[in-house]
CSV table of C-alpha atoms in Angstrom, one decimal:
chain,number,residue,atom,x,y,z
A,1,UNK,CA,96.5,88.4,79.8
A,2,UNK,CA,95.3,91.5,78.0
A,3,UNK,CA,95.1,94.7,80.0
A,4,UNK,CA,91.7,95.2,78.1
A,5,UNK,CA,90.2,91.9,79.8
A,6,UNK,CA,90.8,93.7,83.3
A,7,UNK,CA,90.6,97.4,82.5
A,8,UNK,CA,86.6,96.7,81.9
A,9,UNK,CA,86.7,95.6,85.8
A,10,UNK,CA,88.9,98.7,86.6
A,11,UNK,CA,86.2,100.9,85.1
A,12,UNK,CA,83.4,99.1,86.8
A,13,UNK,CA,84.8,99.0,90.1
A,14,UNK,CA,85.5,102.8,90.0
A,15,UNK,CA,82.4,104.2,88.2
A,16,UNK,CA,80.3,101.8,90.4
A,17,UNK,CA,82.0,103.7,93.6
A,18,UNK,CA,81.0,107.0,92.1
A,19,UNK,CA,84.4,107.9,90.3
A,20,UNK,CA,84.9,108.5,86.6
A,21,UNK,CA,86.7,106.9,83.6
A,22,UNK,CA,88.8,109.9,83.3
A,23,UNK,CA,90.1,109.4,87.1
A,24,UNK,CA,91.1,105.9,86.2
A,25,UNK,CA,92.8,107.0,83.1
A,26,UNK,CA,94.8,109.9,85.2
A,27,UNK,CA,95.7,107.2,87.6
A,28,UNK,CA,97.1,104.7,84.9
A,29,UNK,CA,98.9,107.8,83.4
A,30,UNK,CA,100.3,108.6,86.6
A,31,UNK,CA,101.8,105.4,86.9
A,32,UNK,CA,102.7,104.4,83.7
A,33,UNK,CA,103.0,107.5,81.6
A,34,UNK,CA,100.8,106.7,78.9
A,35,UNK,CA,98.2,109.1,77.7
A,36,UNK,CA,94.5,108.4,77.0
A,37,UNK,CA,95.4,108.1,73.2
A,38,UNK,CA,98.3,105.7,74.0
A,39,UNK,CA,96.3,103.8,76.6
A,40,UNK,CA,93.5,103.2,74.3
A,41,UNK,CA,95.3,102.0,71.4
A,42,UNK,CA,97.1,99.5,73.9
A,43,UNK,CA,93.4,98.2,75.2
A,44,UNK,CA,92.3,98.0,71.3
A,45,UNK,CA,95.1,96.4,70.4
A,46,UNK,CA,94.9,93.9,73.3
A,47,UNK,CA,98.1,93.6,74.6
A,48,UNK,CA,99.5,91.9,77.5
A,49,UNK,CA,100.2,93.1,80.9
A,50,UNK,CA,104.0,92.1,80.0
A,51,UNK,CA,103.9,94.0,77.1
A,52,UNK,CA,102.2,97.0,78.7
A,53,UNK,CA,104.6,97.2,81.4
A,54,UNK,CA,107.6,96.9,79.1
A,55,UNK,CA,106.7,99.8,77.1
A,56,UNK,CA,105.4,102.1,80.6
A,57,UNK,CA,107.8,104.5,82.1
A,58,UNK,CA,107.0,103.8,85.8
A,59,UNK,CA,106.6,106.8,87.9
A,60,UNK,CA,109.4,107.2,90.6
A,61,UNK,CA,107.1,107.7,93.4
A,62,UNK,CA,105.3,104.5,92.7
A,63,UNK,CA,107.7,103.1,95.4
A,64,UNK,CA,105.3,105.1,97.9
A,65,UNK,CA,102.4,102.7,97.1
A,66,UNK,CA,102.4,100.4,99.9
A,67,UNK,CA,100.0,98.3,101.6
A,68,UNK,CA,98.4,94.6,100.6
A,69,UNK,CA,96.4,93.8,97.8
A,70,UNK,CA,94.7,90.4,97.8
A,71,UNK,CA,96.2,89.6,101.1
A,72,UNK,CA,99.7,90.2,99.7
A,73,UNK,CA,101.8,93.1,100.9
A,74,UNK,CA,103.3,94.6,97.9
A,75,UNK,CA,106.4,95.1,99.8
A,76,UNK,CA,106.8,91.3,99.7
A,77,UNK,CA,106.4,90.9,95.8
A,78,UNK,CA,109.6,90.1,94.3
A,79,UNK,CA,108.4,89.3,90.7
A,80,UNK,CA,109.0,93.0,89.0
A,81,UNK,CA,105.7,92.4,86.4
A,82,UNK,CA,103.7,91.1,89.4
A,83,UNK,CA,104.8,94.4,91.6
A,84,UNK,CA,103.8,96.9,88.8
A,85,UNK,CA,100.5,94.9,88.3
A,86,UNK,CA,99.5,95.1,92.1
A,87,UNK,CA,100.6,98.9,92.1
A,88,UNK,CA,97.8,99.6,89.2
A,89,UNK,CA,95.4,97.4,91.5
A,90,UNK,CA,96.3,99.1,94.6
A,91,UNK,CA,95.8,102.7,92.6
A,92,UNK,CA,92.7,101.5,91.4
A,93,UNK,CA,91.2,100.2,95.1
A,94,UNK,CA,92.4,103.7,96.3
A,95,UNK,CA,90.4,105.5,93.5
A,96,UNK,CA,87.1,103.4,94.4
A,97,UNK,CA,87.3,103.7,97.9
A,98,UNK,CA,87.3,107.8,97.5
A,99,UNK,CA,90.5,108.6,98.5
A,100,UNK,CA,91.6,111.9,97.2
A,101,UNK,CA,93.3,111.9,93.7
A,102,UNK,CA,96.2,114.2,95.1
A,103,UNK,CA,97.1,111.4,97.8
A,104,UNK,CA,96.4,108.5,95.3
A,105,UNK,CA,99.0,110.0,92.8
A,106,UNK,CA,101.0,110.6,95.8
A,107,UNK,CA,101.3,114.5,95.7
A,108,UNK,CA,100.8,114.6,99.6
């Protein structure tokens, strides 16, 4: 599945909750290491989640992302790709719920 097909839903979700696409990009950058230009290129090229996360440099603090997403505890996800996807989903949820950026980015 192309990341671009889900990204539009991420944008809609955060904007609907009075957050910005720039904040979303900051969260994705924190998780993956991709700057805005690289992220936009990946979206334009419609790369898959597998390709996206293969190129990503996952933030070491990502292991601090806990809780459940879609009723599944992140800590219990065994598939490394699915765990990374769920990390991103969880960060987007936290952003949309109005959590302070420093907490979303595990700086506190």
